[in-house]
Amino acid sequence: MLPSCFLCVTLISIRVRNINGADLTVTRTCRMFSRLKQRVEDVLLPGDEFSFETDDTISLTEAVKPEKAVCGPGLRRSGDRLVVCKSGVLRHKPPNVFWIDSQQRRYVPAKGETVIGIVTAKSGDVFKVDVGGSEQASLSYLAFEGATKRNRPNVQVGDLVFAQFIIANKDMEPELSCIDSSGRANGMGVFGAGGLLFRVSLGLVRRLLSPHNEVRSDLETLFPCELVVGMNGRLWVRSSSIQQTLIIANLLQSCETMTAQQRKELFRRVQQGAL
Amino acid sequence: MKDTPLSNCERDFLLRAIEEKKRLDGRQTYDYRRIKITFGTDYGCCFVDLGKTRVMAQVSCELVAPKENRPNEGIMFFNIELSPMASPAFEQGRQSELSVKLNRQLERCLRNSKCIDTESLCVVSGKTVWQIRVDVHMLNNDGNLMDASSIAAITALCHFRRPDVGIQGEEVTVYSPEERDPIPLSIYHMPISVSFSFFQQGTYLLVDPCEREERVMDGLLMIAMNKHREICSIQSSGGIMLLKEQVMRCSKIASVKVSEITELISKALLNDKAARKAGGRCGFAESMPQERITALKTEETPMEMKDVTERANDIIQKAEAPPPAVSSPVVPVPGVGQVGQQNTWGLEEEDEEDEEEDGEEQKETVAKMEEDQHEMEDRGAGDVVEISDSEEEEVVILHPEIPVKAKNTGSGSHQQGAATSQKRQKK
């Protein structure tokens, strides 16, 4: 299953009419596909494009299989070309998923993403929550598990909430909710006593959330800790002592700029108690 | 845009950590963050990094009329700008409370301590004096802007050189840096401010608070001192009650810190002076580490020398026979042009790089002059060459040797055809 950040899904398949007017469902995807595959793990910049070349020959006799390429964040379809719109490394997940891995700290709200927000105001029936975007999101007080008009949730200004976006587009004010569609909290809600909140880049957050990632497994070898990962670049960590919490926070912040080798080395040193 | 609000859990955590004497980045209570001082290409431009806090100071000067009540003294003007680049909480154009506070503190620290001899800035008493203006820009805010600004301001003032002036009666001539070396300001001492933040009603103290710590602090004590242990300014904000012993302790800590920082500043100034003397490249661009993101980045100035040989040969073949004194063009290595080693071209350097039609006429006349000189040279080898009616003042023929000639002709050959034809016409 794809992570929720894969919002744009595009199919690439072109219908071509030949001179006689007969309909040929020929897809040139396979050529673009191979071109995309060639550039996997390359650094791409905005403006790079994958287009069909005009002198591509299409064999009319061969049976051409239509293939779908799924484009993730950073790739956009414009006409019959795929244009890169973020700078980063092109990644590929077989069979047909491509996306650009970019480093960015500014968060743009997107529907379905779970984020850590800070409650800034209580006005009437909604809480105003800061999520790090250009606007503050609103969170209704009924959007908590077990909340009714009589039974209001215990949320104060300055509390941390882990919520997901139910509305997030550029034309409207974003809205959050602490329950999922079936009415259960599923890990969301107010939290935060005793831990430390800090900011990292969005790339690190996505790395931490991907299944079977190395950073998390390395972290497991250190100390037992609780970690909440918000996709707006905010991390919350709590461990058994303040010193350990600080260590984990600093380690995660430095993970951004280290190679896997250096990270393993650093974690090993911490484990041995050098730091 | 508003800054991110501070959550309750962050505040609690920070205060608890401070009670256990732990700071977010692992520093000790009295430790400063890493200070890095770099200078720009102009005199008087200085960047200071205090951890992640980044500040730039620029000093400039101009001649103005003095104040009425102080006709013998120069004028100092300080200005701190909180750029929106530094933090989303800073708004452009609006004078926030913090901006007013920082401006006032810097003025008291530098002006009232009389660290600069303002009488030496006087040019003509009562008529003309120097006005020295210090602009400090915040580039990144990670706490403790005051200390970073004071270090940047005083370092920039020490680094600055003002133009030399000559006075003849009532007339004042300002010499450019090429005519006379600019002279430094006369600075008596270097006041540097040290900030102490207090937590839990004055129970806990931290030196050099970072941005998070500044958000949870109760009050701030700023002590400006110089290395001779003289307090230049002391200010307490936030309304906390401090005991006498606490203030004495802070001033002792401040004197230690100030002597360390003053030493760092002197070292940085010395390094910069040595670098400038050695002719090395100095300046802001050099102080940034080279982060190569593009593989095709080149450091040399690109010069369009792709088909000079072909064009040159082409033109030579088409034109009439050149005068015998001139040898065939020499391009040392394909694609590399030798311009600028022994510089006899003056204006022609730029023309060559362009290879545009715009400069062609100029090229032609200059090439013509060159050839006149060549001919003169051949006539009197070893004699002092007189450049009689040359339009260029800078053209100097240093050594009348073949490489120079070849270079001249090598690059002048593509102008040769046109030039020779012009010469023939003139003749």
PDB file of N, CA and C in Angstrom, chain A residues 45 106 118-120 130 133-134 136 156-160 191-199 234 236 241-243 245-246 250, chain B residues 1-26 52 88 212 293-294:
ATOM      1  N   LEU A  45      16.332  18.295 -11.394  1.00  0.00           N
ATOM      2  CA  LEU A  45      15.983  19.656 -11.009  1.00  0.00           C
ATOM      3  C   LEU A  45      14.664  20.046 -11.653  1.00  0.00           C
ATOM      4  N   ARG A 106       9.411  23.450   4.740  1.00  0.00           N
ATOM      5  CA  ARG A 106       8.130  24.144   4.768  1.00  0.00           C
ATOM      6  C   ARG A 106       7.028  23.137   4.458  1.00  0.00           C
ATOM      7  N   ILE A 118      -0.179  22.448  17.370  1.00  0.00           N
ATOM      8  CA  ILE A 118      -0.165  23.127  18.669  1.00  0.00           C
ATOM      9  C   ILE A 118      -1.434  23.968  18.741  1.00  0.00           C
ATOM     10  N   VAL A 119      -2.209  23.759  19.792  1.00  0.00           N
ATOM     11  CA  VAL A 119      -3.472  24.499  19.921  1.00  0.00           C
ATOM     12  C   VAL A 119      -3.157  25.939  20.292  1.00  0.00           C
ATOM     13  N   THR A 120      -3.652  26.886  19.508  1.00  0.00           N
ATOM     14  CA  THR A 120      -3.341  28.293  19.786  1.00  0.00           C
ATOM     15  C   THR A 120      -4.525  29.061  20.338  1.00  0.00           C
ATOM     16  N   ASP A 130      -2.033  25.345  15.152  1.00  0.00           N
ATOM     17  CA  ASP A 130      -0.933  25.720  14.257  1.00  0.00           C
ATOM     18  C   ASP A 130      -0.233  24.444  13.792  1.00  0.00           C
ATOM     19  N   GLY A 133       1.834  25.431   8.571  1.00  0.00           N
ATOM     20  CA  GLY A 133       1.546  25.859   7.211  1.00  0.00           C
ATOM     21  C   GLY A 133       1.276  27.352   7.167  1.00  0.00           C
ATOM     22  N   SER A 134       0.739  27.804   6.040  1.00  0.00           N
ATOM     23  CA  SER A 134       0.513  29.236   5.928  1.00  0.00           C
ATOM     24  C   SER A 134      -0.690  29.675   6.729  1.00  0.00           C
ATOM     25  N   GLN A 136      -3.690  28.671   9.914  1.00  0.00           N
ATOM     26  CA  GLN A 136      -3.953  27.793  11.045  1.00  0.00           C
ATOM     27  C   GLN A 136      -5.132  26.892  10.696  1.00  0.00           C
ATOM     28  N   GLN A 156      -6.311  22.281  26.288  1.00  0.00           N
ATOM     29  CA  GLN A 156      -5.938  23.645  26.678  1.00  0.00           C
ATOM     30  C   GLN A 156      -5.111  24.296  25.581  1.00  0.00           C
ATOM     31  N   VAL A 157      -5.024  25.586  25.646  1.00  0.00           N
ATOM     32  CA  VAL A 157      -4.174  26.301  24.687  1.00  0.00           C
ATOM     33  C   VAL A 157      -2.728  25.935  24.977  1.00  0.00           C
ATOM     34  N   GLY A 158      -2.008  25.545  23.952  1.00  0.00           N
ATOM     35  CA  GLY A 158      -0.618  25.153  24.124  1.00  0.00           C
ATOM     36  C   GLY A 158      -0.419  23.660  24.146  1.00  0.00           C
ATOM     37  N   ASP A 159      -1.507  22.904  24.091  1.00  0.00           N
ATOM     38  CA  ASP A 159      -1.369  21.452  24.080  1.00  0.00           C
ATOM     39  C   ASP A 159      -0.980  20.971  22.698  1.00  0.00           C
ATOM     40  N   LEU A 160      -0.410  19.762  22.681  1.00  0.00           N
ATOM     41  CA  LEU A 160      -0.092  19.147  21.392  1.00  0.00           C
ATOM     42  C   LEU A 160      -1.212  18.189  21.015  1.00  0.00           C
ATOM     43  N   PHE A 191      -1.743  14.883  23.466  1.00  0.00           N
ATOM     44  CA  PHE A 191      -0.644  14.136  24.090  1.00  0.00           C
ATOM     45  C   PHE A 191       0.420  15.126  24.502  1.00  0.00           C
ATOM     46  N   GLY A 192       1.468  14.640  25.008  1.00  0.00           N
ATOM     47  CA  GLY A 192       2.667  15.471  25.077  1.00  0.00           C
ATOM     48  C   GLY A 192       3.276  15.726  26.414  1.00  0.00           C
ATOM     49  N   ALA A 193       2.741  15.236  27.481  1.00  0.00           N
ATOM     50  CA  ALA A 193       3.350  15.599  28.753  1.00  0.00           C
ATOM     51  C   ALA A 193       4.716  14.963  28.892  1.00  0.00           C
ATOM     52  N   GLY A 194       5.692  15.771  29.203  1.00  0.00           N
ATOM     53  CA  GLY A 194       6.978  15.185  29.552  1.00  0.00           C
ATOM     54  C   GLY A 194       7.932  14.948  28.406  1.00  0.00           C
ATOM     55  N   GLY A 195       7.514  15.236  27.198  1.00  0.00           N
ATOM     56  CA  GLY A 195       8.419  14.963  26.092  1.00  0.00           C
ATOM     57  C   GLY A 195       8.947  16.245  25.485  1.00  0.00           C
ATOM     58  N   LEU A 196       9.711  16.107  24.419  1.00  0.00           N
ATOM     59  CA  LEU A 196      10.320  17.250  23.752  1.00  0.00           C
ATOM     60  C   LEU A 196       9.884  17.277  22.298  1.00  0.00           C
ATOM     61  N   LEU A 197       9.481  18.451  21.842  1.00  0.00           N
ATOM     62  CA  LEU A 197       9.050  18.628  20.457  1.00  0.00           C
ATOM     63  C   LEU A 197      10.148  19.350  19.696  1.00  0.00           C
ATOM     64  N   PHE A 198      10.473  18.878  18.519  1.00  0.00           N
ATOM     65  CA  PHE A 198      11.475  19.593  17.729  1.00  0.00           C
ATOM     66  C   PHE A 198      11.170  19.422  16.245  1.00  0.00           C
ATOM     67  N   ARG A 199      11.847  20.225  15.453  1.00  0.00           N
ATOM     68  CA  ARG A 199      11.556  20.278  14.016  1.00  0.00           C
ATOM     69  C   ARG A 199      12.657  19.619  13.204  1.00  0.00           C
ATOM     70  N   ARG A 234       7.405  17.793  12.390  1.00  0.00           N
ATOM     71  CA  ARG A 234       7.579  17.889  13.844  1.00  0.00           C
ATOM     72  C   ARG A 234       7.684  16.493  14.441  1.00  0.00           C
ATOM     73  N   TRP A 236       8.100  14.349  18.207  1.00  0.00           N
ATOM     74  CA  TRP A 236       7.986  14.430  19.661  1.00  0.00           C
ATOM     75  C   TRP A 236       8.596  13.178  20.209  1.00  0.00           C
ATOM     76  N   SER A 241      14.610   9.383  30.847  1.00  0.00           N
ATOM     77  CA  SER A 241      15.199  10.511  31.565  1.00  0.00           C
ATOM     78  C   SER A 241      15.393  11.666  30.601  1.00  0.00           C
ATOM     79  N   ILE A 242      15.602  12.847  31.169  1.00  0.00           N
ATOM     80  CA  ILE A 242      15.759  14.037  30.324  1.00  0.00           C
ATOM     81  C   ILE A 242      17.003  13.913  29.460  1.00  0.00           C
ATOM     82  N   GLN A 243      18.051  13.382  30.039  1.00  0.00           N
ATOM     83  CA  GLN A 243      19.288  13.243  29.277  1.00  0.00           C
ATOM     84  C   GLN A 243      19.069  12.371  28.044  1.00  0.00           C
ATOM     85  N   THR A 245      16.257  11.711  26.547  1.00  0.00           N
ATOM     86  CA  THR A 245      15.394  12.400  25.584  1.00  0.00           C
ATOM     87  C   THR A 245      16.205  13.381  24.751  1.00  0.00           C
ATOM     88  N   LEU A 246      17.068  14.122  25.414  1.00  0.00           N
ATOM     89  CA  LEU A 246      17.881  15.090  24.685  1.00  0.00           C
ATOM     90  C   LEU A 246      18.802  14.402  23.690  1.00  0.00           C
ATOM     91  N   ASN A 250      18.709  15.077  19.674  1.00  0.00           N
ATOM     92  CA  ASN A 250      19.870  15.559  18.917  1.00  0.00           C
ATOM     93  C   ASN A 250      20.289  14.571  17.848  1.00  0.00           C
TER      94      ASN A 250
ATOM     95  N   MET B   1       3.880  37.546   9.416  1.00  0.00           N
ATOM     96  CA  MET B   1       3.538  36.163   9.772  1.00  0.00           C
ATOM     97  C   MET B   1       3.898  35.925  11.226  1.00  0.00           C
ATOM     98  N   LYS B   2       3.102  35.168  11.888  1.00  0.00           N
ATOM     99  CA  LYS B   2       3.379  34.958  13.309  1.00  0.00           C
ATOM    100  C   LYS B   2       4.342  33.794  13.505  1.00  0.00           C
ATOM    101  N   ASP B   3       5.063  33.873  14.574  1.00  0.00           N
ATOM    102  CA  ASP B   3       6.008  32.815  14.881  1.00  0.00           C
ATOM    103  C   ASP B   3       5.279  31.611  15.451  1.00  0.00           C
ATOM    104  N   THR B   4       5.908  30.446  15.378  1.00  0.00           N
ATOM    105  CA  THR B   4       5.286  29.235  15.927  1.00  0.00           C
ATOM    106  C   THR B   4       5.090  29.404  17.425  1.00  0.00           C
ATOM    107  N   PRO B   5       3.908  29.121  17.943  1.00  0.00           N
ATOM    108  CA  PRO B   5       3.700  29.270  19.383  1.00  0.00           C
ATOM    109  C   PRO B   5       4.479  28.208  20.140  1.00  0.00           C
ATOM    110  N   LEU B   6       4.763  28.519  21.382  1.00  0.00           N
ATOM    111  CA  LEU B   6       5.499  27.568  22.218  1.00  0.00           C
ATOM    112  C   LEU B   6       4.494  26.667  22.915  1.00  0.00           C
ATOM    113  N   SER B   7       4.658  25.366  22.769  1.00  0.00           N
ATOM    114  CA  SER B   7       3.691  24.462  23.377  1.00  0.00           C
ATOM    115  C   SER B   7       4.018  24.266  24.856  1.00  0.00           C
ATOM    116  N   ASN B   8       3.002  23.821  25.587  1.00  0.00           N
ATOM    117  CA  ASN B   8       3.196  23.642  27.028  1.00  0.00           C
ATOM    118  C   ASN B   8       4.249  22.595  27.324  1.00  0.00           C
ATOM    119  N   CYS B   9       4.259  21.540  26.529  1.00  0.00           N
ATOM    120  CA  CYS B   9       5.191  20.455  26.851  1.00  0.00           C
ATOM    121  C   CYS B   9       6.629  20.894  26.620  1.00  0.00           C
ATOM    122  N   GLU B  10       6.833  21.753  25.623  1.00  0.00           N
ATOM    123  CA  GLU B  10       8.195  22.255  25.400  1.00  0.00           C
ATOM    124  C   GLU B  10       8.651  23.095  26.570  1.00  0.00           C
ATOM    125  N   ARG B  11       7.763  23.956  27.040  1.00  0.00           N
ATOM    126  CA  ARG B  11       8.102  24.839  28.150  1.00  0.00           C
ATOM    127  C   ARG B  11       8.438  24.022  29.389  1.00  0.00           C
ATOM    128  N   ASP B  12       7.574  23.039  29.673  1.00  0.00           N
ATOM    129  CA  ASP B  12       7.832  22.210  30.863  1.00  0.00           C
ATOM    130  C   ASP B  12       9.150  21.483  30.744  1.00  0.00           C
ATOM    131  N   PHE B  13       9.368  20.932  29.560  1.00  0.00           N
ATOM    132  CA  PHE B  13      10.584  20.152  29.378  1.00  0.00           C
ATOM    133  C   PHE B  13      11.824  21.023  29.544  1.00  0.00           C
ATOM    134  N   LEU B  14      11.780  22.204  28.937  1.00  0.00           N
ATOM    135  CA  LEU B  14      12.952  23.080  29.018  1.00  0.00           C
ATOM    136  C   LEU B  14      13.237  23.482  30.455  1.00  0.00           C
ATOM    137  N   LEU B  15      12.170  23.825  31.178  1.00  0.00           N
ATOM    138  CA  LEU B  15      12.398  24.263  32.558  1.00  0.00           C
ATOM    139  C   LEU B  15      12.922  23.114  33.408  1.00  0.00           C
ATOM    140  N   ARG B  16      12.381  21.917  33.171  1.00  0.00           N
ATOM    141  CA  ARG B  16      12.884  20.792  33.957  1.00  0.00           C
ATOM    142  C   ARG B  16      14.334  20.491  33.607  1.00  0.00           C
ATOM    143  N   ALA B  17      14.639  20.595  32.321  1.00  0.00           N
ATOM    144  CA  ALA B  17      16.020  20.324  31.908  1.00  0.00           C
ATOM    145  C   ALA B  17      16.974  21.338  32.529  1.00  0.00           C
ATOM    146  N   ILE B  18      16.525  22.612  32.606  1.00  0.00           N
ATOM    147  CA  ILE B  18      17.390  23.631  33.189  1.00  0.00           C
ATOM    148  C   ILE B  18      17.595  23.369  34.669  1.00  0.00           C
ATOM    149  N   GLU B  19      16.556  22.889  35.327  1.00  0.00           N
ATOM    150  CA  GLU B  19      16.718  22.550  36.746  1.00  0.00           C
ATOM    151  C   GLU B  19      17.751  21.455  36.924  1.00  0.00           C
ATOM    152  N   GLU B  20      17.836  20.557  35.942  1.00  0.00           N
ATOM    153  CA  GLU B  20      18.852  19.512  36.032  1.00  0.00           C
ATOM    154  C   GLU B  20      20.153  19.946  35.382  1.00  0.00           C
ATOM    155  N   LYS B  21      20.271  21.205  35.082  1.00  0.00           N
ATOM    156  CA  LYS B  21      21.470  21.789  34.487  1.00  0.00           C
ATOM    157  C   LYS B  21      21.774  21.198  33.114  1.00  0.00           C
ATOM    158  N   LYS B  22      20.735  20.923  32.341  1.00  0.00           N
ATOM    159  CA  LYS B  22      20.965  20.411  31.000  1.00  0.00           C
ATOM    160  C   LYS B  22      20.434  21.410  29.984  1.00  0.00           C
ATOM    161  N   ARG B  23      21.210  21.640  28.929  1.00  0.00           N
ATOM    162  CA  ARG B  23      20.742  22.541  27.878  1.00  0.00           C
ATOM    163  C   ARG B  23      20.443  21.719  26.629  1.00  0.00           C
ATOM    164  N   LEU B  24      19.679  22.297  25.725  1.00  0.00           N
ATOM    165  CA  LEU B  24      19.203  21.554  24.555  1.00  0.00           C
ATOM    166  C   LEU B  24      20.340  21.049  23.693  1.00  0.00           C
ATOM    167  N   ASP B  25      21.379  21.849  23.550  1.00  0.00           N
ATOM    168  CA  ASP B  25      22.447  21.409  22.664  1.00  0.00           C
ATOM    169  C   ASP B  25      23.635  20.852  23.423  1.00  0.00           C
ATOM    170  N   GLY B  26      23.452  20.559  24.712  1.00  0.00           N
ATOM    171  CA  GLY B  26      24.529  19.905  25.436  1.00  0.00           C
ATOM    172  C   GLY B  26      25.582  20.840  25.990  1.00  0.00           C
ATOM    173  N   LYS B  52      23.789  29.233  15.456  1.00  0.00           N
ATOM    174  CA  LYS B  52      23.029  29.414  14.222  1.00  0.00           C
ATOM    175  C   LYS B  52      22.578  30.856  14.031  1.00  0.00           C
ATOM    176  N   PRO B  88      10.226  34.377  11.129  1.00  0.00           N
ATOM    177  CA  PRO B  88       8.906  34.763  10.631  1.00  0.00           C
ATOM    178  C   PRO B  88       8.213  35.776  11.531  1.00  0.00           C
ATOM    179  N   ARG B 212      14.958  28.904  21.939  1.00  0.00           N
ATOM    180  CA  ARG B 212      13.992  28.229  22.795  1.00  0.00           C
ATOM    181  C   ARG B 212      14.112  28.702  24.229  1.00  0.00           C
ATOM    182  N   ILE B 293      26.882  21.629  -6.192  1.00  0.00           N
ATOM    183  CA  ILE B 293      25.717  20.834  -6.537  1.00  0.00           C
ATOM    184  C   ILE B 293      25.698  20.530  -8.014  1.00  0.00           C
ATOM    185  N   THR B 294      26.291  21.419  -8.795  1.00  0.00           N
ATOM    186  CA  THR B 294      26.277  21.152 -10.229  1.00  0.00           C
ATOM    187  C   THR B 294      27.644  20.668 -10.643  1.00  0.00           C
TER     188      THR B 294
END
